[in-house]
Amino acid sequence: MEDFEFYTPTKVIFGKNAELQIGREIASRGYKKVLVHFGGTYLCETGEIDKIHRSLEDAGLSYVDLGGVVPNPRLSLAKEGVDLCKKEGVDFILGVGGGSAIDSSKAIAYGLVNDFPLEDLFLGKEKTDKIAPIGCITTIAATGSETSNSTVVTIETQDQGILKRSYNHDCARPLFAAMNPELTYTLPKYQIGCGIADIMMHTLERYFIPDQKNRMTDEIAEGLLRTVIDSGRMAMKRSDDYDAMSELMWCGSLSHNNLTGLGREKDFSVHKLGHALSARFDCAHGATLASVWGAWAWYVWERDIARFAHYAKQVWGIERDEISAAKEGIERTIAYFEEIGMPTSISGLGIGVLEDETLKELALDATM
Ligand code: NZQ
Ligand code: ZN
């Protein structure tokens, strides 16, 4: 077994009404004023935001809201959030929503306690291990940002156009994550599909790597993938299937808290291409991943046929000679993405057929 470190300090509060516990969670840690940071309308329409406010009030906390987070969250809003927190004397940041709202919250938390321009952190010019305290309420099974060390933001730069960049540090793992699968019932099918693709990809990008020691890591990854595939099918039929949504939600966190990558490197090349596509065309994250995975797999599979055959056997139950099993495993994965409504080519993202020049620029961005 290869050496590893495993650090997941986030307290997970999982189940029905989990989000109602957040007031107590924050107050018990001694904080006084909360920024509630979220995206669009569904939280207001479902009355969920009122319940969250009540939980804070009941715990004796004051709060200020900042909505308006968009998918592929903009750093400009996070900077507004930093100013608001300073003005209002906020000492705790609560992200409510998906990866976008949680990452925007993490960016605000970095900005609140560091003096450098926030973009410098994401453009690789600064590093820090300081962040203001954050917690979150997850409303979609997807990125795993609720327990991950990543913060991914979209930056509108003067000289390089729009870039999507991340900063990864363990300090950004939230103090707690409230995860109530019932909150995901309002998700559109497309977003459920995007979430499934992202969860699978966080696992696959740690699975198809040169160093494959640590059998337990493999077994966890394979079990997680089988669970996501089955639960994903159920969730696509009925978004109010509690069991299916619960499994997806937990898999979302486990797929990106590094449990499925212990003792090995990760190869996030599909993610890097996906980020380049999202920056340029503002596409949903999970959809970009599904759109390029097939092409990636056909490009690399012959370099490790045994690994692809092993994946086919463990995840899809395919037992044949290595070459045909490896190929069928890739085909079944692509067919599954189609089944859950995900694009399986870049043109399937609805952005037309890209010119060679554009593809080169995307490749350059992905490898910067
Ligand atoms: O805009 P709001 O109102 O929040 O609506 C969102 C958004 O339109 C909606 N939504 C979320 N929960 C809902 C809901 N609609 C109805 N009912 C609900 N319960 O879904 C849309 C997508 O939300 P978003 O937060 O953008 O989705 P996701 O969770 O997939 O996050 C994507 C972002 O996270 C980044 C991605 O790059 C992208 O920017 N990632 C973050 C990672 C991390 N921090 O660890 C890792 C990932 O690889 C990823 O890069
Ligand atoms: Zn992802």
Short mmCIF file of C-alpha atoms and ligand atoms in Angstrom, two decimals:
data_model
loop_
_atom_site.label_atom_id
_atom_site.label_comp_id
_atom_site.label_asym_id
_atom_site.label_seq_id
_atom_site.Cartn_x
_atom_site.Cartn_y
_atom_site.Cartn_z
CA MET A 1 0.00 0.00 0.00
CA GLU A 2 1.23 3.51 -0.83
CA ASP A 3 1.42 6.16 1.90
CA PHE A 4 -1.40 8.64 2.23
CA GLU A 5 -2.93 11.32 4.42
CA PHE A 6 -6.69 11.48 4.89
CA TYR A 7 -8.14 14.67 6.32
CA THR A 8 -11.89 15.26 6.31
CA PRO A 9 -12.70 17.48 9.29
CA THR A 10 -16.18 18.45 8.07
CA LYS A 11 -18.98 17.41 10.42
CA VAL A 12 -21.67 15.85 8.25
CA ILE A 13 -25.26 16.26 9.43
CA PHE A 14 -27.20 13.99 7.12
CA GLY A 15 -30.92 13.36 6.81
CA LYS A 16 -34.37 14.89 6.95
CA ASN A 17 -34.43 18.42 8.41
CA ALA A 18 -30.63 18.45 8.69
CA GLU A 19 -30.64 22.10 7.61
CA LEU A 20 -32.64 23.11 10.68
CA GLN A 21 -29.69 22.26 12.91
CA ILE A 22 -27.37 24.86 11.44
CA GLY A 23 -28.30 27.65 13.88
CA ARG A 24 -27.25 25.51 16.83
CA GLU A 25 -24.10 24.37 15.01
CA ILE A 26 -22.94 27.93 14.37
CA ALA A 27 -23.92 29.32 17.78
CA SER A 28 -22.21 26.43 19.62
CA ARG A 29 -18.94 27.51 18.00
CA GLY A 30 -19.32 31.02 19.36
CA TYR A 31 -20.06 32.93 16.15
CA LYS A 32 -22.53 35.82 16.17
CA LYS A 33 -23.31 37.11 12.69
CA VAL A 34 -23.83 34.98 9.60
CA LEU A 35 -23.68 35.71 5.88
CA VAL A 36 -26.29 33.50 4.17
CA HIS A 37 -25.03 33.11 0.61
CA PHE A 38 -27.06 31.42 -2.13
CA GLY A 39 -28.15 31.47 -5.76
CA GLY A 40 -31.53 31.95 -7.32
CA THR A 41 -35.17 31.48 -6.71
CA TYR A 42 -35.89 27.89 -5.68
CA LEU A 43 -34.86 28.45 -2.06
CA CYS A 44 -37.30 31.35 -1.79
CA GLU A 45 -40.08 29.61 -3.72
CA THR A 46 -39.94 26.51 -1.54
CA GLY A 47 -39.82 28.61 1.65
CA GLU A 48 -36.54 26.91 2.53
CA ILE A 49 -34.70 30.20 3.03
CA ASP A 50 -37.25 31.22 5.70
CA LYS A 51 -36.63 27.97 7.58
CA ILE A 52 -32.89 28.63 7.47
CA HIS A 53 -33.40 32.17 8.78
CA ARG A 54 -35.57 30.82 11.60
CA SER A 55 -32.94 28.29 12.58
CA LEU A 56 -30.43 31.14 12.89
CA GLU A 57 -32.83 33.38 14.81
CA ASP A 58 -33.79 30.57 17.21
CA ALA A 59 -30.10 30.14 18.03
CA GLY A 60 -29.78 33.88 18.79
CA LEU A 61 -27.76 34.67 15.68
CA SER A 62 -28.12 37.67 13.43
CA TYR A 63 -27.62 37.36 9.68
CA VAL A 64 -27.43 39.14 6.37
CA ASP A 65 -28.34 37.60 2.98
CA LEU A 66 -26.42 37.69 -0.26
CA GLY A 67 -28.17 35.88 -3.11
CA GLY A 68 -27.41 35.96 -6.81
CA VAL A 69 -24.77 33.24 -7.16
CA VAL A 70 -24.88 31.86 -10.71
CA PRO A 71 -23.60 28.47 -11.95
CA ASN A 72 -19.87 28.81 -12.64
CA PRO A 73 -19.80 31.43 -9.86
CA ARG A 74 -18.22 34.78 -10.62
CA LEU A 75 -15.42 36.10 -8.46
CA SER A 76 -16.94 39.58 -8.80
CA LEU A 77 -19.90 38.56 -6.60
CA ALA A 78 -17.55 36.98 -4.06
CA LYS A 79 -15.71 40.30 -3.83
CA GLU A 80 -19.02 42.07 -3.19
CA GLY A 81 -19.59 39.47 -0.49
CA VAL A 82 -16.27 40.31 1.17
CA ASP A 83 -17.20 44.02 1.29
CA LEU A 84 -20.64 43.20 2.69
CA CYS A 85 -19.17 40.94 5.39
CA LYS A 86 -16.72 43.66 6.45
CA LYS A 87 -19.45 46.29 6.54
CA GLU A 88 -21.84 44.07 8.49
CA GLY A 89 -19.32 42.54 10.89
CA VAL A 90 -20.00 38.99 9.69
CA ASP A 91 -17.95 36.29 11.41
CA PHE A 92 -19.41 33.14 9.80
CA ILE A 93 -20.28 32.29 6.19
CA LEU A 94 -23.06 29.88 5.36
CA GLY A 95 -23.28 28.68 1.76
CA VAL A 96 -26.65 27.30 0.70
CA GLY A 97 -26.99 25.51 -2.62
CA GLY A 98 -24.76 23.55 -4.96
CA GLY A 99 -21.06 23.74 -5.74
CA SER A 100 -21.48 27.27 -7.08
CA ALA A 101 -22.97 28.77 -3.90
CA ILE A 102 -20.58 26.81 -1.67
CA ASP A 103 -17.51 27.76 -3.71
CA SER A 104 -18.56 31.40 -3.82
CA SER A 105 -18.85 31.21 -0.02
CA LYS A 106 -15.36 29.73 0.23
CA ALA A 107 -14.02 32.54 -1.97
CA ILE A 108 -15.65 35.15 0.29
CA ALA A 109 -14.17 33.41 3.32
CA TYR A 110 -10.69 33.61 1.78
CA GLY A 111 -11.21 37.29 0.96
CA LEU A 112 -12.35 38.14 4.44
CA VAL A 113 -9.10 37.20 6.19
CA ASN A 114 -6.45 37.73 3.51
CA ASP A 115 -5.17 41.10 2.32
CA PHE A 116 -4.12 40.31 -1.25
CA PRO A 117 -6.45 40.79 -4.27
CA LEU A 118 -8.68 37.73 -4.34
CA GLU A 119 -8.00 36.92 -8.01
CA ASP A 120 -4.30 36.47 -7.22
CA LEU A 121 -5.19 33.40 -5.15
CA PHE A 122 -6.95 31.76 -8.08
CA LEU A 123 -4.39 32.87 -10.69
CA GLY A 124 -1.61 31.16 -8.76
CA LYS A 125 0.11 34.38 -7.61
CA GLU A 126 -0.68 33.95 -3.92
CA LYS A 127 -1.07 31.09 -1.46
CA THR A 128 -2.72 31.00 1.94
CA ASP A 129 -3.80 28.65 4.68
CA LYS A 130 -6.11 31.25 6.21
CA ILE A 131 -9.85 31.29 5.69
CA ALA A 132 -12.84 32.59 7.65
CA PRO A 133 -15.13 29.90 9.11
CA ILE A 134 -17.65 28.39 6.71
CA GLY A 135 -20.50 25.90 6.86
CA CYS A 136 -22.93 24.80 4.20
CA ILE A 137 -26.32 23.39 3.35
CA THR A 138 -26.18 21.23 0.23
CA THR A 139 -29.12 21.21 -2.17
CA ILE A 140 -27.70 19.09 -5.01
CA ALA A 141 -25.71 15.87 -5.17
CA ALA A 142 -22.82 16.78 -7.42
CA THR A 143 -19.50 18.47 -6.73
CA GLY A 144 -18.79 17.35 -3.18
CA SER A 145 -17.71 20.92 -2.39
CA GLU A 146 -19.41 20.49 0.99
CA THR A 147 -16.47 18.36 2.16
CA SER A 148 -13.80 19.04 -0.46
CA ASN A 149 -10.75 21.27 -0.18
CA SER A 150 -11.47 22.95 -3.54
CA THR A 151 -12.79 26.37 -4.46
CA VAL A 152 -13.61 26.88 -8.14
CA VAL A 153 -14.47 30.31 -9.51
CA THR A 154 -14.89 32.12 -12.80
CA ILE A 155 -12.75 35.24 -13.20
CA GLU A 156 -13.33 37.94 -15.76
CA THR A 157 -9.77 39.12 -16.42
CA GLN A 158 -8.68 42.23 -18.36
CA ASP A 159 -5.97 40.55 -20.42
CA GLN A 160 -6.83 36.83 -20.59
CA GLY A 161 -10.59 36.87 -20.98
CA ILE A 162 -12.78 34.65 -18.83
CA LEU A 163 -10.95 31.96 -16.86
CA LYS A 164 -12.22 29.23 -14.58
CA ARG A 165 -9.68 28.48 -11.90
CA SER A 166 -9.43 26.73 -8.57
CA TYR A 167 -7.46 27.00 -5.35
CA ASN A 168 -7.13 23.86 -3.27
CA HIS A 169 -6.28 23.88 0.42
CA ASP A 170 -7.49 21.80 3.35
CA CYS A 171 -8.42 24.97 5.24
CA ALA A 172 -11.39 25.32 2.84
CA ARG A 173 -13.13 22.17 4.02
CA PRO A 174 -16.31 23.49 5.67
CA LEU A 175 -16.75 23.10 9.42
CA PHE A 176 -20.07 21.37 8.84
CA ALA A 177 -22.26 20.26 5.97
CA ALA A 178 -25.99 19.87 6.44
CA MET A 179 -27.27 17.40 3.87
CA ASN A 180 -31.00 16.81 3.59
CA PRO A 181 -31.79 14.73 0.49
CA GLU A 182 -35.34 16.11 0.48
CA LEU A 183 -33.94 19.50 -0.54
CA THR A 184 -32.89 17.98 -3.86
CA TYR A 185 -36.45 17.01 -4.88
CA THR A 186 -36.91 20.30 -6.77
CA LEU A 187 -33.91 19.70 -9.03
CA PRO A 188 -34.51 19.72 -12.78
CA LYS A 189 -33.61 16.37 -14.41
CA TYR A 190 -30.75 17.99 -16.35
CA GLN A 191 -29.10 19.08 -13.08
CA ILE A 192 -29.55 15.62 -11.57
CA GLY A 193 -27.80 14.22 -14.65
CA CYS A 194 -25.00 16.80 -14.37
CA GLY A 195 -24.52 15.85 -10.72
CA ILE A 196 -24.33 12.13 -11.49
CA ALA A 197 -21.75 12.75 -14.23
CA ASP A 198 -19.65 14.90 -11.89
CA ILE A 199 -19.73 12.35 -9.07
CA MET A 200 -18.68 9.59 -11.46
CA MET A 201 -15.92 11.73 -12.86
CA HIS A 202 -14.47 12.65 -9.47
CA THR A 203 -14.11 8.92 -8.94
CA LEU A 204 -12.94 7.97 -12.45
CA GLU A 205 -10.26 10.68 -12.54
CA ARG A 206 -8.74 9.08 -9.44
CA TYR A 207 -9.20 5.56 -10.84
CA PHE A 208 -7.60 5.76 -14.27
CA ILE A 209 -4.11 6.73 -13.14
CA PRO A 210 -0.76 4.99 -13.58
CA ASP A 211 -0.29 3.97 -9.94
CA GLN A 212 -3.04 1.60 -8.92
CA LYS A 213 -1.91 0.24 -5.58
CA ASN A 214 -4.17 0.43 -2.49
CA ARG A 215 -6.83 -2.18 -3.24
CA MET A 216 -9.26 -0.72 -0.70
CA THR A 217 -9.22 2.57 -2.59
CA ASP A 218 -10.27 0.66 -5.71
CA GLU A 219 -12.99 -1.28 -3.94
CA ILE A 220 -14.48 1.91 -2.49
CA ALA A 221 -14.38 3.61 -5.88
CA GLU A 222 -16.02 0.65 -7.65
CA GLY A 223 -18.75 0.33 -5.01
CA LEU A 224 -19.37 4.06 -5.21
CA LEU A 225 -19.65 3.96 -8.99
CA ARG A 226 -22.10 1.01 -8.91
CA THR A 227 -24.18 2.84 -6.30
CA VAL A 228 -24.24 6.07 -8.31
CA ILE A 229 -25.18 4.27 -11.53
CA ASP A 230 -28.11 2.41 -9.92
CA SER A 231 -29.32 5.31 -7.77
CA GLY A 232 -28.91 7.69 -10.70
CA ARG A 233 -31.32 5.60 -12.77
CA MET A 234 -33.89 5.71 -9.96
CA ALA A 235 -33.39 9.45 -9.41
CA MET A 236 -33.91 10.19 -13.10
CA LYS A 237 -37.28 8.46 -12.88
CA ARG A 238 -38.40 10.14 -9.66
CA SER A 239 -36.55 13.08 -8.17
CA ASP A 240 -38.48 12.61 -4.90
CA ASP A 241 -37.12 9.10 -4.35
CA TYR A 242 -35.56 9.63 -0.90
CA ASP A 243 -33.36 6.55 -1.00
CA ALA A 244 -31.99 7.29 -4.44
CA MET A 245 -31.34 10.95 -3.64
CA SER A 246 -29.71 10.04 -0.32
CA GLU A 247 -27.32 7.60 -1.96
CA LEU A 248 -26.38 10.16 -4.61
CA MET A 249 -25.88 12.89 -2.04
CA TRP A 250 -23.55 10.80 0.11
CA CYS A 251 -21.67 9.50 -2.92
CA GLY A 252 -21.20 13.12 -4.02
CA SER A 253 -19.30 13.91 -0.85
CA LEU A 254 -17.31 10.68 -0.74
CA SER A 255 -16.29 10.98 -4.38
CA HIS A 256 -14.48 14.25 -3.81
CA ASN A 257 -13.26 14.19 -0.21
CA ASN A 258 -10.36 12.09 -1.52
CA LEU A 259 -11.53 8.75 -0.10
CA THR A 260 -11.56 7.34 -3.62
CA GLY A 261 -8.03 8.54 -4.32
CA LEU A 262 -5.99 7.52 -1.28
CA GLY A 263 -2.44 6.47 -2.00
CA ARG A 264 -2.34 7.69 -5.56
CA GLU A 265 -2.12 10.73 -7.81
CA LYS A 266 -5.18 12.06 -9.51
CA ASP A 267 -5.44 12.92 -13.19
CA PHE A 268 -8.02 15.64 -13.65
CA SER A 269 -7.52 16.17 -17.37
CA VAL A 270 -11.22 15.74 -18.17
CA HIS A 271 -12.00 18.31 -15.47
CA LYS A 272 -9.46 20.74 -16.90
CA LEU A 273 -11.05 20.53 -20.35
CA GLY A 274 -14.46 20.82 -18.75
CA HIS A 275 -13.42 24.00 -16.94
CA ALA A 276 -12.10 25.48 -20.19
CA LEU A 277 -15.45 24.74 -21.85
CA SER A 278 -17.42 26.23 -18.94
CA ALA A 279 -15.27 29.37 -18.93
CA ARG A 280 -15.75 29.94 -22.64
CA PHE A 281 -19.38 28.83 -23.11
CA ASP A 282 -20.81 28.95 -19.58
CA CYS A 283 -21.92 25.29 -19.78
CA ALA A 284 -22.97 23.27 -16.72
CA HIS A 285 -19.96 21.59 -15.14
CA GLY A 286 -21.17 17.96 -15.13
CA ALA A 287 -22.34 18.19 -18.74
CA THR A 288 -18.90 19.35 -19.92
CA LEU A 289 -17.31 16.32 -18.24
CA ALA A 290 -19.72 13.81 -19.81
CA SER A 291 -19.19 15.50 -23.18
CA VAL A 292 -15.44 14.83 -23.25
CA TRP A 293 -14.99 11.65 -21.18
CA GLY A 294 -15.70 9.27 -24.08
CA ALA A 295 -13.15 10.96 -26.34
CA TRP A 296 -10.63 10.94 -23.49
CA ALA A 297 -11.22 7.23 -22.80
CA TRP A 298 -10.84 6.21 -26.47
CA TYR A 299 -7.63 8.23 -26.62
CA VAL A 300 -5.96 6.55 -23.62
CA TRP A 301 -7.50 3.08 -23.26
CA GLU A 302 -4.83 1.15 -25.16
CA ARG A 303 -2.16 2.39 -22.75
CA ASP A 304 -3.72 0.32 -19.98
CA ILE A 305 -6.18 -2.20 -21.42
CA ALA A 306 -6.05 -4.29 -18.23
CA ARG A 307 -7.21 -1.36 -16.14
CA PHE A 308 -10.15 -0.60 -18.42
CA ALA A 309 -11.06 -4.32 -18.45
CA HIS A 310 -10.90 -4.39 -14.64
CA TYR A 311 -13.21 -1.34 -14.50
CA ALA A 312 -15.62 -3.05 -16.93
CA LYS A 313 -15.74 -6.16 -14.76
CA GLN A 314 -16.03 -4.48 -11.36
CA VAL A 315 -18.41 -1.68 -12.29
CA TRP A 316 -20.42 -3.05 -15.22
CA GLY A 317 -20.15 -6.81 -14.57
CA ILE A 318 -18.54 -7.47 -17.97
CA GLU A 319 -16.44 -10.67 -18.03
CA ARG A 320 -14.82 -11.25 -21.41
CA ASP A 321 -11.39 -11.18 -22.92
CA GLU A 322 -9.50 -8.06 -21.89
CA ILE A 323 -9.71 -6.09 -25.11
CA SER A 324 -13.45 -6.53 -25.68
CA ALA A 325 -14.22 -6.00 -21.99
CA ALA A 326 -12.21 -2.77 -21.94
CA LYS A 327 -14.04 -1.48 -25.01
CA GLU A 328 -17.45 -2.50 -23.71
CA GLY A 329 -16.80 -0.76 -20.37
CA ILE A 330 -16.20 2.51 -22.22
CA GLU A 331 -19.24 2.00 -24.45
CA ARG A 332 -21.48 1.23 -21.46
CA THR A 333 -20.28 4.37 -19.65
CA ILE A 334 -21.02 6.57 -22.67
CA ALA A 335 -24.44 4.89 -23.11
CA TYR A 336 -25.18 5.57 -19.44
CA PHE A 337 -24.42 9.28 -19.88
CA GLU A 338 -26.86 9.31 -22.82
CA GLU A 339 -29.46 7.51 -20.69
CA ILE A 340 -29.29 10.22 -18.03
CA GLY A 341 -29.59 13.00 -20.59
CA MET A 342 -25.96 14.06 -20.71
CA PRO A 343 -24.11 15.10 -23.88
CA THR A 344 -21.43 12.68 -25.04
CA SER A 345 -19.67 15.01 -27.45
CA ILE A 346 -18.71 18.68 -27.30
CA SER A 347 -21.30 19.56 -29.95
CA GLY A 348 -23.90 17.90 -27.68
CA LEU A 349 -23.38 20.85 -25.31
CA GLY A 350 -25.37 22.93 -27.80
CA ILE A 351 -22.40 25.12 -28.72
CA GLY A 352 -22.17 23.98 -32.35
CA VAL A 353 -19.17 22.34 -33.97
CA LEU A 354 -16.03 24.11 -32.80
CA GLU A 355 -13.35 25.36 -35.17
CA ASP A 356 -9.86 23.84 -34.86
CA GLU A 357 -8.55 27.19 -33.64
CA THR A 358 -11.09 27.26 -30.80
CA LEU A 359 -10.22 23.67 -29.83
CA LYS A 360 -6.54 24.63 -29.69
CA GLU A 361 -7.33 27.60 -27.46
CA LEU A 362 -9.39 25.37 -25.16
CA ALA A 363 -6.57 22.82 -24.98
CA LEU A 364 -4.13 25.61 -24.14
CA ASP A 365 -6.40 26.94 -21.40
CA ALA A 366 -6.82 23.42 -19.98
CA THR A 367 -3.07 22.92 -19.74
CA MET A 368 -2.12 26.35 -18.38
O1 NZQ B 1 -28.62 29.18 -9.04
P1 NZQ B 1 -29.36 28.41 -8.00
O2 NZQ B 1 -30.60 29.06 -7.59
O3 NZQ B 1 -28.49 28.01 -6.87
O4 NZQ B 1 -29.87 27.09 -8.75
C1 NZQ B 1 -28.99 26.06 -9.04
C2 NZQ B 1 -28.31 26.23 -10.38
O5 NZQ B 1 -29.14 26.88 -11.30
C3 NZQ B 1 -29.79 24.80 -9.26
N1 NZQ B 1 -30.12 24.09 -8.03
C4 NZQ B 1 -29.30 23.65 -7.06
N2 NZQ B 1 -29.98 22.98 -6.13
C5 NZQ B 1 -31.28 23.01 -6.52
C6 NZQ B 1 -31.37 23.71 -7.73
N3 NZQ B 1 -32.53 23.90 -8.39
C7 NZQ B 1 -33.64 23.38 -7.83
N4 NZQ B 1 -33.63 22.68 -6.67
C8 NZQ B 1 -32.48 22.48 -6.01
N5 NZQ B 1 -32.47 21.75 -4.88
O6 NZQ B 1 -28.93 23.97 -10.03
C9 NZQ B 1 -28.11 24.81 -10.86
C10 NZQ B 1 -26.69 24.34 -10.74
O7 NZQ B 1 -26.18 24.67 -9.45
P2 NZQ B 1 -24.63 24.66 -9.19
O8 NZQ B 1 -24.39 24.99 -7.80
O9 NZQ B 1 -23.96 25.45 -10.27
O10 NZQ B 1 -24.30 23.10 -9.51
P3 NZQ B 1 -23.16 22.20 -9.00
O11 NZQ B 1 -23.41 21.74 -7.62
O12 NZQ B 1 -22.99 21.19 -10.05
O13 NZQ B 1 -21.86 23.15 -8.93
C11 NZQ B 1 -21.10 23.43 -10.07
C12 NZQ B 1 -19.93 24.32 -9.72
O14 NZQ B 1 -19.06 23.69 -8.77
C13 NZQ B 1 -17.73 23.59 -9.34
C14 NZQ B 1 -18.01 23.53 -10.80
O15 NZQ B 1 -16.87 23.81 -11.58
C15 NZQ B 1 -19.10 24.59 -10.95
O16 NZQ B 1 -18.55 25.87 -10.92
N6 NZQ B 1 -17.00 22.46 -8.76
C16 NZQ B 1 -16.62 22.56 -7.49
C17 NZQ B 1 -15.85 21.59 -6.88
C18 NZQ B 1 -15.40 21.72 -5.49
N7 NZQ B 1 -15.51 22.91 -4.90
O17 NZQ B 1 -14.91 20.77 -4.89
C19 NZQ B 1 -15.40 20.39 -7.60
C20 NZQ B 1 -16.07 20.17 -8.90
O18 NZQ B 1 -15.26 19.39 -9.73
C21 NZQ B 1 -16.49 21.41 -9.62
O19 NZQ B 1 -15.42 21.95 -10.38
ZN ZN B 2 -16.30 18.07 -10.89
#
